């Protein structure tokens, strides 16, 4: 959240973006606010809101991007966050972003937002996709029926954004609200009766209106039901009576009646404002038949991953060798300048090692990895990977949604752990957190590429990813057996393939790269200096001796012990400290191929970094956080030892 130190009251208007997942909200947000949030096409991947200061014309406004939601209920974390913000947060105008190609389904949320009686603008985004499908929308008629301004955009190309926010400011200034679209007469009579009772019985200072409250109570929304039960228990029986009356007259539960009414209204509205034509031929459907095939889909998934990781390795290796030669030359020059063995030479050498290590070893692998990840995501392939992996998740006894934090974990484990909140079951959250913590993040990727990739090749690096996948599968399966529970299926919305803009890919890559540059890189330099002092005052021998049981089991040189400690702070540190601890960049002069492989495997699996441990504590509590930390350490030790045995046989 970035408000540039302004409070909500200091803004001219508070603008809130609301819409279903994949409708393009975050793309609009980033177009206006600059690239401040990662727009993801994973439903449920974002469960926090992002806020920024923007200037629209002459007005200084707060712009809020709420998590993508399908309804204004509070049945999952994203819906709860959005519902509470809309009820309690400062909101001057809502921008209801709709995927125009899915208008009929999207209008259900629009009808609920109208119940809030907050000024609103409807943004029909991806209008080009709707027209490709043969859906032509009469925006004037839709505007007339809803009583709000309707604007069309293609946010991914920046089209219509200026007009959208011009309309937003005008709507906020006028303060006009939209029309309430009425349900069937008998349903409206029950809503009106309940709303009347609520109006007479409740405090007029309530942040929500009587009609909205009545509708939500008839829907059995947990938040509103709990509110009434706790604050006005004398109304509970009357509410239950109205729910029963609605259920009796329609032959189904009251919440199903309300949802059915809204669904019917949405479809009727859709038919009234659209004209259907012949869809254009779409090559993307043919592509999907292959990439989502139950056999060829997995073949291409493995092929793409093979190409992806080998490209990263070749790009990184091309830069790493000459850059490292420059770093080593710099260390030698400073030693010659200050005198070999002096403290000044040690400090300057440590600074060059830390800074140069990030420049020569981390960035050459991290940049292409993050750029490739953004490319796969914006093309629309990553959600298809999630779909293909859904069956895999069910085989290890998890809800298909668990694949979302797992995939996010390949970028960073911290947001992956946070994303486990989309899972309702505490048992699923625990297992998904364990899996997310074990997924090799971008930091571990640099170690895999910088060590195994550089010394043993890109295919060997990919095999570590496959080993990780197998270990995750077995771990998840075992935990699912120990904690049995029925897991429902997953409904995952698959976005259309799109040609991403290079500018957007670079901005997304930069946003993710900033964490390394401004947080991890200074730590690398600091860690390098600390290791230099430890060696200068001969403390390293003591620390290595304390950690010798671990290095002995793994068959690693005793000097590697101290590097394992640094890896807990930031994973990248362990690799750079390895070079410094071994006193050379050419590891093959002091370690065997097998030892390099064992060291990498142990780092990939052992204790998560400090930031991830903090996220685990927040997500699943201290006991389970400690359990995962201990489990991953023992697991890494066992797998490291088995790798040592295997390499002893092979080499």
XYZ file of C-alpha atoms in Angstrom:
651
model
C 0.000 0.000 0.000
C 1.404 3.370 -0.955
C -0.446 6.515 -0.095
C 2.507 8.853 -0.088
C 1.735 9.724 3.529
C -1.793 10.994 2.819
C -4.774 10.001 4.911
C -8.023 8.994 3.220
C -9.689 12.283 4.161
C -7.031 14.290 2.325
C -7.930 12.876 -1.088
C -10.476 14.538 -3.324
C -12.043 11.169 -4.123
C -11.621 7.551 -3.046
C -11.995 5.339 -6.128
C -12.366 1.578 -5.702
C -11.928 -1.017 -8.456
C -14.250 -4.018 -8.009
C -14.729 -6.985 -10.314
C -14.434 -10.692 -10.886
C -11.023 -12.394 -11.146
C -9.305 -11.925 -14.512
C -11.499 -8.960 -15.498
C -8.444 -6.664 -15.814
C -8.761 -4.588 -12.595
C -5.077 -4.750 -11.732
C -4.132 -3.917 -15.314
C -6.257 -0.744 -15.090
C -4.750 0.011 -11.669
C -1.219 -0.324 -13.025
C -2.039 1.778 -16.099
C -3.095 4.655 -13.845
C -0.944 4.268 -10.728
C 2.236 2.984 -12.359
C 3.339 -0.569 -11.806
C 2.720 -1.110 -8.076
C 0.986 -4.476 -7.967
C 1.454 -7.799 -9.707
C -1.593 -8.388 -11.865
C -2.170 -12.114 -11.787
C -4.556 -14.193 -13.846
C -4.932 -16.777 -11.075
C -8.372 -16.523 -9.466
C -7.807 -16.170 -5.728
C -4.105 -15.428 -5.996
C -4.608 -11.921 -4.609
C -6.475 -11.612 -1.334
C -5.246 -8.197 -0.236
C -6.097 -4.815 -1.621
C -3.595 -2.396 -3.119
C -3.906 1.342 -2.656
C -2.120 4.196 -4.373
C -2.276 7.940 -4.925
C -3.201 9.026 -8.438
C -3.932 12.325 -10.147
C -7.002 12.364 -12.388
C -7.272 15.686 -14.193
C -6.859 18.222 -11.423
C -8.031 15.873 -8.652
C -5.773 13.927 -6.294
C -7.464 10.600 -5.648
C -6.885 7.375 -3.743
C -7.194 4.381 -6.060
C -7.899 0.982 -4.472
C -7.661 -2.374 -6.250
C -9.756 -4.929 -4.323
C -9.263 -8.712 -4.685
C -11.229 -10.297 -7.511
C -14.604 -11.618 -6.311
C -17.619 -13.317 -7.825
C -20.150 -11.994 -5.294
C -20.521 -9.536 -2.457
C -20.851 -12.306 0.099
C -18.288 -13.335 2.693
C -17.771 -17.013 2.057
C -14.026 -16.832 1.368
C -11.114 -14.579 2.322
C -11.100 -12.478 -0.873
C -14.836 -11.830 -0.591
C -14.500 -10.933 3.093
C -11.726 -8.413 2.359
C -13.704 -6.793 -0.471
C -17.020 -6.813 1.384
C -15.555 -5.218 4.507
C -13.741 -2.536 2.522
C -16.878 -1.580 0.603
C -18.911 -1.420 3.825
C -16.406 0.281 6.103
C -13.793 1.887 3.859
C -13.969 5.382 2.414
C -15.561 4.862 -1.008
C -16.706 7.817 -3.141
C -17.133 5.904 -6.379
C -16.963 2.255 -7.424
C -15.505 1.241 -10.773
C -17.131 -2.094 -11.533
C -14.730 -3.698 -14.005
C -16.384 -6.363 -16.158
C -14.917 -8.765 -18.690
C -17.225 -7.766 -21.558
C -16.960 -11.222 -23.106
C -18.519 -12.627 -19.904
C -21.161 -9.949 -19.421
C -24.103 -12.213 -18.523
C -22.256 -13.847 -15.656
C -20.513 -10.653 -14.501
C -23.728 -8.663 -14.081
C -24.598 -10.718 -10.979
C -21.888 -8.854 -9.053
C -23.007 -5.553 -10.613
C -26.545 -6.040 -9.255
C -25.145 -6.594 -5.769
C -22.952 -3.497 -5.986
C -25.984 -1.413 -6.935
C -27.558 -2.433 -3.600
C -24.749 -0.525 -1.841
C -26.137 2.770 -3.225
C -22.642 4.101 -3.855
C -21.935 6.130 -7.048
C -20.659 3.694 -9.666
C -19.215 3.477 -13.171
C -19.355 0.222 -15.133
C -16.208 -0.487 -17.151
C -16.682 -3.033 -19.951
C -13.096 -4.180 -20.308
C -11.817 -6.500 -23.061
C -14.536 -5.230 -25.373
C -12.446 -6.497 -28.324
C -12.654 -10.060 -26.958
C -16.453 -9.753 -26.684
C -16.713 -8.681 -30.314
C -14.495 -11.597 -31.390
C -16.997 -13.878 -29.683
C -19.801 -12.183 -31.605
C -21.157 -10.308 -28.549
C -22.111 -6.714 -29.385
C -23.205 -4.662 -26.370
C -25.535 -1.662 -26.529
C -23.731 0.422 -23.900
C -26.356 3.215 -23.986
C -29.147 0.746 -23.214
C -27.098 -0.923 -20.467
C -26.338 2.499 -18.963
C -30.023 3.409 -19.035
C -31.116 0.200 -17.312
C -28.429 0.309 -14.606
C -28.631 4.076 -14.109
C -24.847 4.424 -14.236
C -22.248 5.495 -16.803
C -20.921 2.588 -18.922
C -17.461 2.898 -20.514
C -15.625 0.436 -22.780
C -11.882 -0.257 -22.481
C -9.118 -2.571 -23.638
C -6.882 -2.122 -20.599
C -4.090 -4.381 -21.844
C -3.595 -1.899 -24.724
C -4.341 1.203 -22.658
C -7.463 1.988 -24.714
C -10.308 3.891 -23.083
C -8.545 4.443 -19.740
C -8.579 8.254 -19.981
C -12.289 8.298 -20.806
C -12.979 5.864 -17.956
C -11.395 8.028 -15.275
C -12.895 11.200 -16.687
C -16.303 9.542 -16.199
C -15.283 8.344 -12.729
C -14.493 11.869 -11.520
C -17.701 13.265 -13.034
C -19.738 10.537 -11.318
C -18.009 11.163 -7.989
C -18.698 14.903 -8.267
C -22.385 14.338 -9.043
C -22.741 11.633 -6.378
C -25.558 9.929 -8.262
C -26.231 6.279 -7.576
C -27.591 3.592 -9.902
C -30.936 1.853 -10.123
C -31.965 -1.014 -7.880
C -32.969 -3.842 -10.205
C -35.994 -5.475 -8.620
C -36.501 -9.199 -8.097
C -39.808 -11.061 -8.537
C -42.739 -9.378 -6.799
C -43.132 -11.977 -4.048
C -39.408 -11.866 -3.242
C -39.419 -8.069 -3.152
C -42.376 -8.154 -0.721
C -40.388 -10.310 1.732
C -37.291 -8.110 1.317
C -39.383 -4.996 1.980
C -41.031 -6.505 5.095
C -37.686 -7.596 6.556
C -36.027 -4.284 5.665
C -38.866 -2.448 7.423
C -38.400 -4.446 10.627
C -34.658 -3.903 10.516
C -35.099 -0.178 9.956
C -37.383 0.108 12.979
C -35.190 -2.016 15.238
C -31.626 -1.102 14.357
C -29.481 1.915 14.951
C -29.722 4.358 12.028
C -25.942 4.801 12.176
C -25.383 1.352 10.658
C -22.845 1.483 7.804
C -25.153 -0.513 5.513
C -28.684 0.073 4.288
C -31.798 -1.807 5.350
C -32.385 -3.359 1.907
C -28.790 -4.562 1.582
C -28.935 -6.024 5.095
C -32.267 -7.733 4.401
C -30.947 -9.278 1.158
C -27.784 -10.513 2.846
C -29.703 -12.009 5.764
C -31.995 -13.855 3.353
C -28.840 -15.119 1.613
C -27.591 -16.350 5.016
C -24.368 -14.368 4.613
C -22.151 -15.363 7.602
C -20.941 -11.824 8.357
C -24.404 -10.225 8.509
C -25.996 -13.201 10.293
C -23.271 -13.116 12.976
C -23.689 -9.360 13.305
C -27.400 -9.659 14.024
C -27.009 -12.680 16.311
C -24.462 -10.833 18.443
C -25.869 -7.296 18.442
C -29.631 -7.892 18.144
C -30.434 -11.524 19.055
C -34.110 -10.576 19.498
C -34.320 -10.292 15.659
C -32.958 -13.768 14.968
C -36.342 -15.522 15.058
C -38.010 -12.961 12.775
C -35.194 -13.345 10.238
C -35.448 -17.130 10.356
C -39.210 -16.866 9.807
C -38.680 -14.769 6.662
C -36.041 -17.225 5.416
C -38.497 -20.096 5.967
C -41.301 -18.226 4.214
C -39.100 -17.598 1.179
C -37.969 -21.218 1.223
C -41.572 -22.539 1.561
C -42.949 -20.463 -1.312
C -40.130 -21.430 -3.712
C -39.372 -24.982 -2.573
C -35.660 -24.414 -1.954
C -33.414 -22.697 0.627
C -33.694 -18.913 0.834
C -30.081 -18.350 -0.240
C -30.686 -20.447 -3.363
C -33.800 -18.389 -4.103
C -31.909 -15.103 -3.848
C -29.027 -16.368 -5.995
C -31.448 -17.769 -8.552
C -33.306 -14.457 -8.751
C -30.091 -12.558 -9.329
C -28.911 -15.038 -11.934
C -32.200 -14.729 -13.833
C -32.082 -10.918 -13.669
C -28.533 -10.902 -15.010
C -29.362 -13.129 -17.967
C -32.469 -11.086 -18.777
C -30.443 -7.887 -18.656
C -27.755 -9.460 -20.828
C -30.315 -10.486 -23.467
C -31.860 -7.002 -23.463
C -28.607 -5.124 -24.090
C -26.672 -7.432 -26.397
C -26.868 -8.596 -29.972
C -25.240 -11.898 -30.799
C -23.392 -12.298 -34.120
C -21.168 -14.901 -35.666
C -17.966 -15.416 -33.657
C -14.688 -14.925 -35.477
C -12.462 -17.950 -35.962
C -10.093 -18.113 -33.028
C -6.740 -19.906 -33.392
C -6.449 -19.969 -29.610
C -9.087 -22.681 -29.360
C -6.999 -24.947 -31.582
C -3.923 -24.246 -29.468
C -5.850 -25.041 -26.307
C -6.970 -28.401 -27.683
C -3.315 -29.414 -27.760
C -1.944 -27.672 -24.658
C -4.859 -28.796 -22.466
C -4.975 -32.343 -23.854
C -4.841 -35.044 -21.193
C -1.670 -36.503 -22.772
C -0.149 -33.866 -25.074
C -0.776 -31.189 -22.455
C 1.722 -32.806 -20.082
C 4.185 -33.481 -22.914
C 4.257 -29.799 -23.850
C 4.397 -28.777 -20.188
C 7.618 -30.768 -19.714
C 8.967 -29.505 -23.051
C 8.280 -25.871 -22.160
C 9.910 -26.301 -18.738
C 12.941 -27.916 -20.371
C 13.298 -25.003 -22.793
C 12.605 -22.480 -20.043
C 15.278 -23.701 -17.634
C 17.883 -24.369 -20.310
C 17.384 -20.858 -21.700
C 17.892 -19.391 -18.237
C 21.004 -21.496 -17.727
C 22.554 -20.566 -21.089
C 21.793 -16.870 -20.650
C 23.167 -16.829 -17.098
C 26.264 -18.871 -17.901
C 27.072 -16.535 -20.799
C 27.339 -13.607 -18.397
C 28.525 -15.311 -15.198
C 32.004 -16.428 -16.310
C 33.353 -13.092 -17.645
C 31.711 -11.131 -14.817
C 33.229 -13.398 -12.172
C 36.659 -12.938 -13.737
C 36.242 -9.189 -13.249
C 35.187 -9.709 -9.602
C 38.204 -11.890 -8.882
C 40.468 -9.340 -10.538
C 38.957 -6.642 -8.329
C 39.623 -8.674 -5.162
C 43.225 -9.241 -6.192
C 43.754 -5.561 -6.970
C 42.432 -4.431 -3.584
C 44.582 -7.027 -1.812
C 47.608 -5.672 -3.678
C 46.612 -2.088 -2.869
C 45.976 -2.523 0.874
C 48.377 -5.391 1.493
C 47.376 -9.039 1.538
C 46.071 -10.148 4.964
C 45.232 -6.626 6.182
C 41.803 -5.747 7.550
C 41.311 -3.087 4.856
C 41.985 -5.684 2.148
C 39.562 -8.078 3.837
C 36.735 -5.500 4.066
C 37.206 -4.186 0.529
C 37.444 -7.725 -0.819
C 34.264 -8.701 1.049
C 32.388 -5.711 -0.375
C 33.513 -6.573 -3.911
C 32.594 -10.229 -3.376
C 29.125 -9.362 -2.074
C 28.339 -6.745 -4.691
C 29.995 -8.634 -7.531
C 28.336 -11.906 -6.547
C 24.891 -10.360 -6.892
C 25.855 -8.788 -10.205
C 27.668 -11.760 -11.700
C 25.848 -14.785 -10.273
C 22.338 -13.810 -9.112
C 21.079 -11.257 -11.637
C 22.109 -13.166 -14.805
C 19.806 -16.020 -13.730
C 17.163 -14.115 -11.769
C 16.273 -11.594 -14.486
C 15.534 -14.140 -17.267
C 13.656 -16.334 -14.761
C 11.363 -13.508 -13.626
C 10.923 -12.225 -17.174
C 10.054 -15.729 -18.390
C 7.643 -16.201 -15.484
C 5.901 -12.916 -16.351
C 5.773 -13.947 -20.026
C 4.169 -17.335 -19.262
C 1.719 -15.644 -16.896
C 0.680 -12.819 -19.227
C 0.375 -15.096 -22.236
C -2.118 -17.044 -20.147
C -0.201 -20.319 -19.903
C 0.362 -20.441 -16.125
C -3.364 -20.818 -15.290
C -3.366 -23.759 -17.746
C -0.433 -25.246 -15.848
C -2.560 -24.911 -12.709
C -5.407 -26.723 -14.478
C -3.099 -29.550 -15.610
C -1.670 -29.842 -12.099
C -5.115 -29.906 -10.470
C -5.346 -33.665 -10.966
C -1.924 -33.985 -9.374
C -3.089 -32.006 -6.336
C -6.081 -34.259 -5.874
C -3.868 -37.321 -6.031
C -1.945 -36.051 -3.035
C -5.228 -35.347 -1.244
C -5.425 -31.573 -1.572
C -8.034 -29.162 -2.881
C -7.207 -28.091 -6.431
C -6.883 -24.482 -5.243
C -3.659 -25.526 -3.487
C -1.937 -25.445 -6.852
C -2.230 -21.632 -6.855
C 0.125 -20.952 -3.897
C 2.393 -23.728 -5.161
C 2.806 -22.036 -8.555
C 3.230 -18.601 -6.938
C 5.986 -20.157 -4.792
C 8.243 -20.464 -7.846
C 8.490 -16.672 -7.703
C 8.655 -16.180 -3.926
C 7.581 -18.392 -1.013
C 6.263 -15.493 1.098
C 3.272 -14.499 -1.104
C 2.748 -18.212 -1.752
C 2.280 -18.848 1.977
C -0.040 -15.836 2.182
C -2.074 -17.198 -0.746
C -2.896 -20.370 1.210
C -5.584 -18.273 2.899
C -7.802 -18.960 -0.121
C -8.169 -22.501 1.264
C -11.029 -22.866 3.712
C -9.818 -25.984 5.534
C -7.063 -25.471 8.196
C -5.764 -28.912 7.271
C -5.460 -27.893 3.587
C -3.795 -24.602 4.577
C -1.198 -26.484 6.630
C -0.316 -28.973 3.880
C -0.380 -26.259 1.194
C 1.921 -24.108 3.372
C 4.376 -26.988 3.662
C 4.314 -27.482 -0.109
C 4.662 -23.748 -0.797
C 7.660 -23.557 1.568
C 9.338 -26.441 -0.266
C 8.825 -25.035 -3.768
C 12.163 -23.677 -5.074
C 11.650 -19.910 -5.166
C 13.572 -17.498 -7.418
C 16.357 -17.250 -4.807
C 16.813 -21.028 -4.731
C 16.604 -21.029 -8.524
C 19.708 -18.840 -8.696
C 21.557 -21.391 -6.542
C 20.379 -24.274 -8.727
C 21.427 -22.437 -11.882
C 24.576 -20.835 -10.433
C 25.952 -24.122 -9.084
C 24.363 -27.187 -10.689
C 23.445 -25.397 -13.913
C 26.875 -23.822 -14.264
C 28.961 -26.886 -13.325
C 26.711 -29.790 -14.401
C 24.451 -28.247 -17.087
C 20.852 -27.102 -17.542
C 19.406 -30.638 -17.726
C 20.871 -31.495 -14.324
C 19.299 -28.299 -12.977
C 15.926 -29.335 -14.351
C 16.291 -32.759 -12.704
C 16.526 -31.002 -9.332
C 13.160 -29.407 -10.052
C 11.740 -32.836 -10.916
C 13.230 -34.274 -7.705
C 11.621 -31.417 -5.788
C 8.270 -32.189 -7.421
C 8.530 -35.870 -6.466
C 9.481 -35.080 -2.865
C 6.630 -32.564 -2.596
C 4.205 -35.192 -3.951
C 5.301 -37.815 -1.451
C 5.300 -35.345 1.464
C 1.818 -34.077 0.572
C 0.499 -37.593 0.093
C 1.854 -38.772 3.458
C 0.425 -35.751 5.287
C -2.933 -36.195 3.537
C -3.042 -39.799 4.728
C -2.168 -38.733 8.269
C -4.792 -35.944 8.150
C -7.624 -37.450 6.043
C -10.325 -35.130 4.734
C -12.596 -35.009 1.694
C -11.334 -32.484 -0.878
C -13.848 -30.915 -3.276
C -13.039 -30.169 -6.918
C -11.742 -26.847 -8.194
C -13.431 -24.428 -10.550
C -10.657 -22.509 -12.303
C -11.322 -19.769 -14.805
C -8.976 -20.054 -17.784
C -8.205 -16.673 -19.409
C -7.765 -16.205 -23.151
C -4.269 -16.344 -24.602
C -2.949 -12.834 -25.097
C 0.093 -11.234 -26.672
C 1.640 -9.360 -23.736
C 3.177 -5.931 -23.992
C 6.964 -5.873 -23.528
C 6.594 -2.756 -21.379
C 4.250 -4.592 -18.997
C 6.533 -7.639 -18.819
C 9.536 -5.450 -17.986
C 7.559 -3.518 -15.364
C 6.359 -6.749 -13.744
C 9.889 -8.168 -13.807
C 11.265 -4.990 -12.280
C 8.647 -5.024 -9.494
C 9.697 -8.551 -8.537
C 13.403 -7.839 -9.056
C 13.302 -4.852 -6.688
C 13.041 -7.158 -3.678
C 16.425 -8.643 -4.519
C 18.068 -5.340 -5.434
C 16.919 -3.315 -2.421
C 16.628 -6.040 0.248
C 18.649 -9.119 -0.615
C 21.589 -7.450 -2.344
C 22.552 -5.231 0.635
C 22.240 -8.347 2.794
C 24.637 -10.136 0.462
C 27.199 -7.378 0.886
C 26.627 -7.254 4.663
C 26.824 -11.046 4.952
C 30.027 -11.060 2.930
C 31.579 -8.513 5.308
C 30.456 -10.497 8.378
C 31.939 -13.679 6.925
C 35.133 -11.741 6.219
C 35.384 -10.676 9.871
C 34.577 -14.203 11.041
C 37.438 -15.543 8.969
C 39.745 -12.631 9.863
C 39.363 -13.356 13.586
C 39.442 -17.142 13.026
C 35.873 -17.743 14.319
C 34.952 -19.744 11.250
C 36.758 -22.834 12.500
C 34.658 -22.850 15.680
C 31.374 -22.434 13.778
C 32.312 -25.038 11.195
C 33.217 -27.443 14.001
C 29.784 -26.917 15.590
C 28.120 -27.698 12.251
C 30.464 -30.543 11.411
C 27.844 -33.278 12.118
C 25.801 -31.886 9.207
C 28.698 -31.489 6.777
C 30.000 -34.947 7.816
C 26.662 -36.624 6.978
C 26.515 -34.790 3.664
C 30.174 -35.454 2.849
C 30.888 -31.741 2.336
C 34.102 -29.849 3.144
C 33.952 -28.540 6.733
C 34.261 -24.927 5.445
C 30.768 -25.162 3.969
C 29.196 -25.357 7.455
C 29.149 -21.601 8.031
C 27.450 -20.935 4.680
C 24.377 -22.914 5.779
C 23.661 -20.331 8.511
C 23.637 -17.476 6.019
C 21.185 -19.388 3.842
C 18.556 -19.114 6.571
C 18.599 -15.316 6.255
C 18.500 -15.262 2.457
C 18.950 -18.316 0.300
C 21.198 -16.484 -2.161
C 23.672 -15.800 0.654
C 24.576 -19.476 1.018
C 25.924 -19.655 -2.539
C 27.929 -16.438 -2.390
C 29.246 -17.338 1.054
C 30.271 -20.708 -0.368
C 32.608 -19.014 -2.852
C 34.028 -16.823 -0.108
C 34.349 -19.636 2.437
C 36.105 -21.895 -0.079
C 38.385 -19.020 -1.111
C 37.826 -19.444 -4.853
C 35.271 -18.982 -7.625
C 36.435 -22.167 -9.322
C 34.699 -24.653 -7.048
C 35.909 -27.674 -8.990
C 39.406 -27.067 -7.596
C 38.138 -27.604 -4.030
C 34.918 -29.644 -4.430
C 33.807 -32.580 -6.539
C 30.780 -32.559 -8.882
C 29.011 -34.738 -6.325
C 29.656 -32.315 -3.459
C 28.355 -29.384 -5.518
C 25.190 -31.383 -6.245
C 24.728 -32.445 -2.590
C 25.234 -28.868 -1.336
C 22.625 -27.559 -3.814
C 20.079 -30.267 -2.992
C 20.445 -29.602 0.744
C 19.993 -25.833 0.273
C 16.928 -26.366 -1.921
C 15.120 -28.438 0.696
C 16.350 -27.237 4.074
C 14.833 -24.654 6.468
C 12.919 -21.816 4.705
C 14.382 -18.306 4.858
C 13.510 -15.954 7.723
C 10.851 -14.092 5.713
C 9.106 -17.362 4.833
C 9.253 -18.538 8.445
C 7.546 -15.273 9.434
C 4.844 -15.823 6.825
C 4.337 -19.391 8.092
C 3.948 -18.130 11.661
C 1.280 -15.678 10.551
C -0.553 -18.198 8.346
C -0.595 -21.383 10.446
C 0.698 -20.463 13.912
C 3.886 -21.123 15.839
C 3.533 -24.896 16.426
C 2.964 -25.789 12.790
C 5.600 -23.270 11.699
C 8.164 -25.038 13.919
C 6.937 -28.404 12.632
C 7.512 -27.380 9.005
C 10.914 -25.888 9.820
C 12.099 -29.058 11.593
C 10.537 -31.298 8.936
C 12.279 -29.530 6.058
C 15.628 -29.637 7.878
C 15.417 -33.404 8.491
C 14.109 -33.966 4.971
C 16.991 -31.979 3.466
C 19.472 -33.973 5.539
C 18.005 -37.299 4.370
C 17.782 -36.287 0.693
C 21.266 -34.744 0.850
C 22.678 -37.976 2.269
C 20.907 -40.101 -0.374
C 22.256 -37.789 -3.081
C 25.731 -38.230 -1.622
C 25.357 -42.028 -1.843
C 24.054 -41.762 -5.403
C 26.884 -39.516 -6.545
C 29.391 -41.857 -4.884
C 27.999 -44.689 -7.038
C 27.875 -42.598 -10.249
C 31.176 -40.730 -9.916
